[in-house]
Amino acid sequence: MRGVRPVVEVVRLGLVSYPEAVRLQQVYVDRHRHQSGPAHALLLCQHPPVYTTGLRQAPYPAALLDRLRLLGAAVHRTNRGGLITFHGPGQLVCYPVLHLAGFKKSVRWYVCELEKTIVSVCSRFGIEASTSPHTGVWVGDNKICAIGIHCGRYITSHGLALNCNTDMSWFGHIVPCGIEGKGVTSLSAELQRDVSVEEAIPHLLDAFGERFDCRLTDAQTEPDSGGSSA
Amino acid sequence: MAACGLFRSLSSNFFTVLPLLTRSVPRSPLRLASTPYFGRTLATSSRLSAALKFTDKHEWIRVEDDGIGTVGISKFAQEALGDVVYCGLPEVGTQLAQQDEFGALESVKAASELYSPLTGEVVEVNTLLADNPGLVNKSCYKDGWLMKMTIGNPKELDALMDEAAYERYIRSIED
């Protein structure tokens, strides 16, 4: 229906393991496939320390992944785009499971809008972030948010990871996203004060709703109740 | 070469292709659209465009003389993806049913699935794409082909769109 903003259900998962988040995303992906009418969802979570790789597996042989496991992190291969990255407590992980038919059927557009959403979140914190030929959101030469998605039959999964007060030392063991010579940063590092995931979430939801011109509803409330985004 | 001219027009704009066909053969556009293998009756240079069929997921398949189908993605698809940086393609010998996922293309940190236009067996994959994945963007109908497969059930071709139908389909999506 033209002119009607799509509804996106916000699902707050809290701290969940990576495999559990993958399983839950599949539930929402399947919901798109099996029900008529829109079923967009936005999953929010944090992960215990985990390194993940994407579609391109060749740069990451088993031996390398085993060395990362010895650090005490989980390691998982995935089918998303992008190279190796780290997820851990203090990092806001967001998995939009959208059907692009309800928005725009272009993966390039979708990724660009995700980047703009995060640039907007940073701006709300007074941080000047930018995009570059390398997908992701940067503050100068340091990446503040990683993006890596998967799209099948126009249904998206995986998503973005915004560093709030993540322990950045975990990134020291990898070349994040395969980009040599660049660093990583977080909202806390940029603002020199503690910025938690909880503080960042409302800004992310606001920016997402604005950027994607959609109505966010909370999974706990009825869709008609006005959809609080806080 | 006339064939090169045709490739260029394929990669730039569908609308230039149909006029070429009507010029070379005295048939009405309607009859052209309804004949599946009309490629055989046209000049050699136009067989390539004549045999292209499209899926609603923007893959194309071109039936070659030997009955093998060459598969790729359309100009619309490569534009929607952005710059392709990696092609995940199947092993030779893989059996595919129509609409089976057969691989994925990576662009802008997004992995997008590819779906088989027909039922058949993978007989070749484009090894040039390993070092030059950008061919999918630069030459999606020619050098950026993805794989070749046998055609297990030729009737499945009937369900695919010809170029004119695909053009209409694209326009309906963009509205």
XYZ file of C-alpha atoms in Angstrom:
405
model
C 0.000 0.000 0.000
C 1.523 3.263 -1.085
C 1.837 5.997 1.501
C 1.538 3.710 4.514
C 4.686 3.559 6.580
C 5.858 -0.015 7.151
C 5.637 -1.328 10.690
C 8.784 -2.804 12.201
C 8.590 -4.814 15.390
C 11.426 -4.131 17.843
C 12.577 -7.304 19.582
C 14.915 -6.841 22.537
C 16.898 -10.009 23.116
C 19.317 -8.834 25.806
C 22.536 -10.834 26.082
C 22.284 -13.846 23.777
C 24.844 -16.201 22.310
C 25.660 -15.751 18.664
C 24.133 -19.076 17.549
C 20.953 -18.259 19.440
C 20.689 -14.917 17.650
C 21.208 -16.679 14.315
C 18.441 -19.122 15.208
C 16.085 -16.284 16.196
C 16.804 -14.334 13.025
C 15.834 -17.429 11.053
C 12.492 -17.490 12.902
C 11.807 -13.959 11.714
C 13.105 -14.665 8.203
C 10.714 -17.626 8.038
C 7.887 -15.440 9.280
C 8.322 -13.282 6.159
C 8.229 -16.347 3.955
C 5.213 -18.009 5.508
C 2.802 -15.266 6.375
C 1.032 -12.898 4.067
C 1.455 -9.247 4.916
C 4.509 -7.508 6.355
C 6.446 -9.009 9.237
C 9.455 -6.723 9.565
C 11.462 -7.053 12.755
C 14.437 -5.316 14.336
C 16.355 -7.525 16.743
C 18.521 -5.796 19.356
C 21.041 -7.659 21.457
C 24.521 -7.978 22.874
C 26.744 -11.025 22.502
C 29.283 -12.629 24.801
C 32.721 -12.271 23.179
C 32.625 -13.797 19.700
C 34.545 -13.441 16.458
C 32.602 -14.034 13.253
C 33.671 -14.381 9.647
C 31.557 -13.887 6.550
C 30.972 -15.418 3.128
C 34.658 -15.147 2.219
C 36.206 -17.921 4.302
C 39.580 -18.293 2.570
C 41.369 -15.570 4.589
C 40.486 -17.366 7.838
C 41.745 -20.924 8.009
C 40.812 -23.151 10.931
C 44.185 -22.600 12.623
C 43.606 -18.859 12.847
C 40.120 -19.371 14.250
C 41.464 -21.815 16.835
C 43.965 -19.203 18.026
C 41.073 -16.807 18.558
C 39.183 -19.458 20.529
C 42.167 -19.709 22.891
C 41.525 -16.080 23.834
C 38.246 -17.190 25.374
C 35.974 -16.003 22.590
C 33.533 -18.064 20.592
C 34.163 -18.196 16.853
C 31.541 -18.664 14.144
C 31.500 -18.656 10.377
C 28.459 -16.963 8.841
C 26.866 -16.345 5.444
C 26.837 -12.564 5.738
C 28.898 -10.154 3.672
C 31.973 -8.573 5.196
C 35.125 -10.064 6.688
C 36.116 -10.863 10.268
C 34.723 -8.856 13.142
C 34.227 -9.017 16.897
C 31.058 -8.778 18.963
C 31.046 -8.468 22.740
C 29.401 -6.852 25.744
C 29.103 -3.093 25.392
C 28.434 -3.342 21.688
C 24.930 -2.676 20.400
C 24.137 -5.349 17.852
C 21.136 -4.755 15.626
C 19.695 -7.311 13.191
C 16.960 -5.842 10.980
C 14.991 -8.675 9.407
C 13.176 -6.696 6.755
C 11.471 -7.645 3.523
C 12.917 -5.140 1.086
C 9.716 -5.299 -0.977
C 8.289 -3.111 1.787
C 11.080 -0.577 1.342
C 13.267 -0.672 -1.757
C 14.467 -3.784 -3.539
C 18.108 -2.871 -3.540
C 20.752 -4.257 -1.246
C 23.037 -1.352 -2.065
C 20.344 1.098 -0.989
C 19.642 -0.859 2.182
C 23.279 -0.905 3.307
C 23.608 2.790 2.520
C 20.550 3.560 4.656
C 21.985 1.529 7.539
C 25.171 3.568 7.321
C 23.208 6.823 7.293
C 21.211 5.638 10.295
C 24.397 5.180 12.309
C 25.876 8.488 11.129
C 22.678 10.036 12.484
C 23.026 8.198 15.810
C 26.585 9.491 16.153
C 25.442 12.983 15.318
C 22.894 12.806 18.126
C 25.835 12.152 20.442
C 27.730 15.077 18.974
C 30.125 12.803 17.083
C 30.931 13.513 13.466
C 30.927 10.178 11.706
C 31.210 9.415 8.033
C 31.058 6.704 5.431
C 33.791 5.691 3.003
C 34.323 3.247 0.165
C 34.726 0.657 2.944
C 31.269 -0.196 4.190
C 30.769 0.760 7.813
C 30.693 3.973 9.801
C 33.896 5.787 10.630
C 35.104 8.533 12.923
C 38.205 9.644 11.090
C 40.271 6.530 10.459
C 38.545 4.499 13.135
C 35.517 2.356 12.633
C 32.770 2.904 15.167
C 30.195 0.589 13.596
C 30.591 -2.529 11.491
C 28.012 -3.649 8.956
C 27.584 -7.029 7.317
C 24.352 -8.343 5.943
C 22.765 -11.227 4.098
C 19.867 -11.016 1.671
C 17.854 -13.883 0.253
C 14.605 -13.399 -1.684
C 14.696 -9.760 -0.526
C 14.682 -10.735 3.142
C 17.572 -9.277 5.129
C 19.443 -10.761 8.071
C 22.594 -10.008 10.039
C 23.094 -6.257 10.363
C 25.244 -3.834 12.283
C 27.334 -3.592 15.438
C 27.857 -0.210 17.114
C 30.616 0.054 19.703
C 29.224 1.759 22.815
C 31.552 0.814 25.688
C 33.015 -2.347 24.179
C 36.355 -3.608 25.457
C 38.331 -2.584 22.382
C 41.308 -4.806 23.175
C 39.479 -7.752 21.590
C 39.892 -6.044 18.204
C 43.660 -6.109 18.607
C 43.749 -9.799 17.698
C 42.256 -9.363 14.233
C 42.434 -7.026 11.286
C 38.840 -5.794 11.702
C 36.887 -6.277 8.517
C 40.158 -7.032 6.749
C 41.134 -3.381 6.496
C 44.784 -2.832 7.378
C 46.003 0.472 8.815
C 42.708 1.571 10.298
C 41.535 1.359 13.890
C 38.349 0.971 15.835
C 36.609 3.285 18.215
C 33.443 3.506 20.306
C 30.933 6.101 21.488
C 32.621 6.032 24.917
C 36.107 6.455 23.451
C 34.978 9.411 21.344
C 33.084 11.145 24.148
C 35.565 10.231 26.893
C 32.708 9.110 29.118
C 30.853 5.855 29.592
C 28.112 5.428 27.004
C 26.168 2.208 27.488
C 24.195 0.129 25.006
C 21.050 1.081 26.938
C 21.778 4.773 26.372
C 22.344 4.243 22.643
C 19.267 2.125 21.900
C 16.622 4.911 21.885
C 18.818 6.987 19.566
C 19.244 4.045 17.222
C 15.514 3.366 17.133
C 14.709 7.029 16.473
C 17.272 7.297 13.718
C 16.171 4.006 12.148
C 12.493 4.990 12.176
C 13.352 8.305 10.570
C 15.777 6.955 7.978
C 13.614 4.053 6.881
C 10.398 6.029 7.271
C 8.798 3.259 9.275
C 6.827 2.857 12.485
C 8.574 0.944 15.229
C 6.509 -1.069 17.654
C 7.633 -2.863 20.764
C 7.175 -6.614 20.807
C 5.756 -6.343 24.302
C 2.975 -3.902 23.413
C 0.063 -3.964 21.015
C 0.878 -2.362 17.622
C -1.956 0.138 18.051
C -0.780 1.556 21.324
C 1.436 4.136 19.673
C 4.625 2.090 19.694
C 6.974 3.512 22.280
C 10.531 3.443 21.028
C 12.187 3.979 24.415
C 31.868 -6.608 -35.410
C 28.104 -6.672 -35.301
C 28.233 -9.059 -32.358
C 30.316 -6.611 -30.322
C 27.838 -3.884 -31.083
C 25.079 -6.088 -29.790
C 26.970 -6.816 -26.559
C 27.400 -3.133 -25.938
C 23.735 -2.462 -26.418
C 22.869 -5.383 -24.158
C 24.970 -3.957 -21.415
C 23.664 -0.442 -21.762
C 19.988 -0.539 -22.560
C 17.494 -3.249 -23.386
C 15.516 -0.905 -25.625
C 18.256 -0.904 -28.229
C 18.048 -4.679 -28.620
C 14.502 -5.195 -29.876
C 14.814 -2.670 -32.724
C 17.936 -4.552 -33.888
C 15.983 -7.796 -34.037
C 13.094 -6.345 -35.989
C 15.509 -4.797 -38.428
C 17.245 -8.056 -39.205
C 14.160 -10.249 -39.619
C 10.834 -9.345 -41.236
C 8.654 -10.409 -38.307
C 6.375 -8.473 -36.021
C 7.624 -7.944 -32.465
C 4.675 -9.972 -31.155
C 5.697 -13.081 -33.093
C 9.295 -12.679 -31.969
C 8.259 -12.610 -28.346
C 6.188 -15.763 -28.570
C 8.756 -18.031 -30.233
C 11.074 -19.639 -27.656
C 14.028 -20.640 -29.833
C 13.588 -18.079 -32.587
C 17.316 -17.489 -32.257
C 17.954 -20.189 -34.810
C 16.182 -18.315 -37.573
C 17.879 -14.964 -36.961
C 21.288 -13.713 -37.915
C 24.116 -15.153 -35.782
C 24.857 -11.837 -34.127
C 21.377 -11.576 -32.625
C 21.041 -15.096 -31.255
C 22.592 -14.036 -27.959
C 19.879 -11.545 -27.159
C 17.151 -13.684 -28.703
C 17.769 -16.603 -26.339
C 17.908 -14.667 -23.040
C 15.240 -15.614 -20.531
C 14.872 -14.004 -17.133
C 13.695 -14.983 -13.690
C 11.831 -12.693 -11.313
C 14.980 -12.724 -9.175
C 16.935 -11.087 -11.988
C 19.000 -14.042 -13.132
C 19.196 -14.655 -16.887
C 19.835 -17.855 -18.778
C 20.977 -18.117 -22.374
C 20.648 -21.427 -24.169
C 23.706 -22.125 -26.275
C 23.870 -24.257 -29.435
C 24.928 -27.318 -27.445
C 21.869 -27.132 -25.191
C 23.879 -25.847 -22.273
C 22.519 -22.803 -20.446
C 24.773 -19.911 -19.464
C 23.554 -18.117 -16.335
C 24.204 -14.624 -15.056
C 22.489 -11.679 -13.415
C 20.844 -8.771 -15.155
C 21.912 -5.143 -15.397
C 19.134 -4.262 -12.971
C 20.479 -6.770 -10.469
C 24.108 -5.675 -10.677
C 23.097 -2.063 -10.211
C 21.027 -2.948 -7.154
C 23.956 -4.851 -5.660
C 26.706 -2.323 -6.090
C 30.309 -3.277 -6.783
C 30.687 -7.045 -6.556
C 33.780 -8.018 -4.573
C 33.313 -11.773 -4.331
C 31.392 -14.496 -6.157
C 30.471 -17.619 -4.229
C 29.754 -20.171 -6.936
C 28.857 -23.870 -6.824
C 31.091 -26.854 -7.500
C 30.964 -28.334 -10.992
C 28.667 -31.335 -10.830
C 26.208 -29.750 -8.391
C 22.624 -30.770 -9.117
C 20.170 -27.892 -8.941
C 16.392 -27.768 -8.986
C 14.706 -24.677 -10.376
C 14.884 -21.870 -7.761
C 17.496 -23.650 -5.641
C 20.038 -21.323 -4.115
C 23.273 -21.907 -6.044
C 25.592 -19.284 -4.626
C 25.919 -15.711 -3.459
C 27.473 -12.467 -4.602
C 29.082 -10.119 -2.118
C 28.947 -6.361 -2.520
C 29.024 -3.501 0.010
C 29.345 -6.015 2.880
C 26.137 -7.685 1.731
C 25.891 -11.305 0.635
C 23.004 -11.741 -1.820
C 21.782 -15.187 -2.739
C 21.602 -16.476 -6.298
C 18.791 -18.773 -7.467
C 18.934 -21.334 -10.233
C 16.703 -20.402 -13.195
C 16.246 -24.058 -14.173
C 16.743 -27.647 -13.080
C 20.047 -29.057 -14.227
C 23.666 -29.791 -13.420
C 26.468 -27.259 -13.114
C 29.024 -28.015 -15.838
C 31.242 -24.951 -15.577
C 31.733 -21.883 -13.405
C 33.381 -18.652 -14.490
C 36.837 -18.891 -12.939
C 37.712 -15.372 -14.151
C 35.451 -14.030 -11.419
C 37.783 -15.232 -8.672
C 40.318 -12.526 -9.500
C 37.959 -10.158 -11.254
C 34.544 -10.192 -9.544
C 33.829 -6.733 -10.965
C 33.138 -8.365 -14.332
C 29.661 -9.057 -12.969
C 29.077 -5.305 -12.892
C 31.033 -4.333 -15.991
C 29.810 -7.082 -18.300
C 26.845 -8.801 -16.728
C 25.618 -10.394 -19.983
C 28.973 -11.403 -21.406
C 32.251 -11.752 -19.495
C 30.495 -11.630 -16.103
C 28.560 -14.879 -16.651
C 28.380 -16.954 -13.467
C 27.905 -20.594 -14.386
C 26.842 -22.979 -17.130
C 24.361 -25.758 -16.556
C 22.579 -28.575 -18.348
C 18.878 -28.090 -18.964
C 17.114 -31.008 -17.346
C 13.600 -29.853 -18.115
C 13.359 -27.506 -21.142
C 9.677 -26.848 -20.403
C 10.807 -24.764 -17.418
C 12.057 -22.170 -19.899
C 8.463 -21.374 -20.795
C 7.842 -20.012 -17.314
C 10.731 -17.551 -17.588
C 10.343 -14.036 -18.950
C 11.619 -12.998 -22.327
C 13.380 -9.640 -22.594
C 10.233 -7.619 -23.267
C 8.412 -9.179 -20.319
C 11.443 -8.655 -18.094
C 11.641 -5.010 -19.098
C 7.985 -4.585 -18.133
C 8.657 -6.385 -14.864
C 11.542 -4.036 -14.014
C 9.383 -1.008 -14.727
C 6.679 -2.334 -12.443
C 9.181 -2.793 -9.612
C 10.629 0.668 -9.992
C 7.219 2.338 -9.734
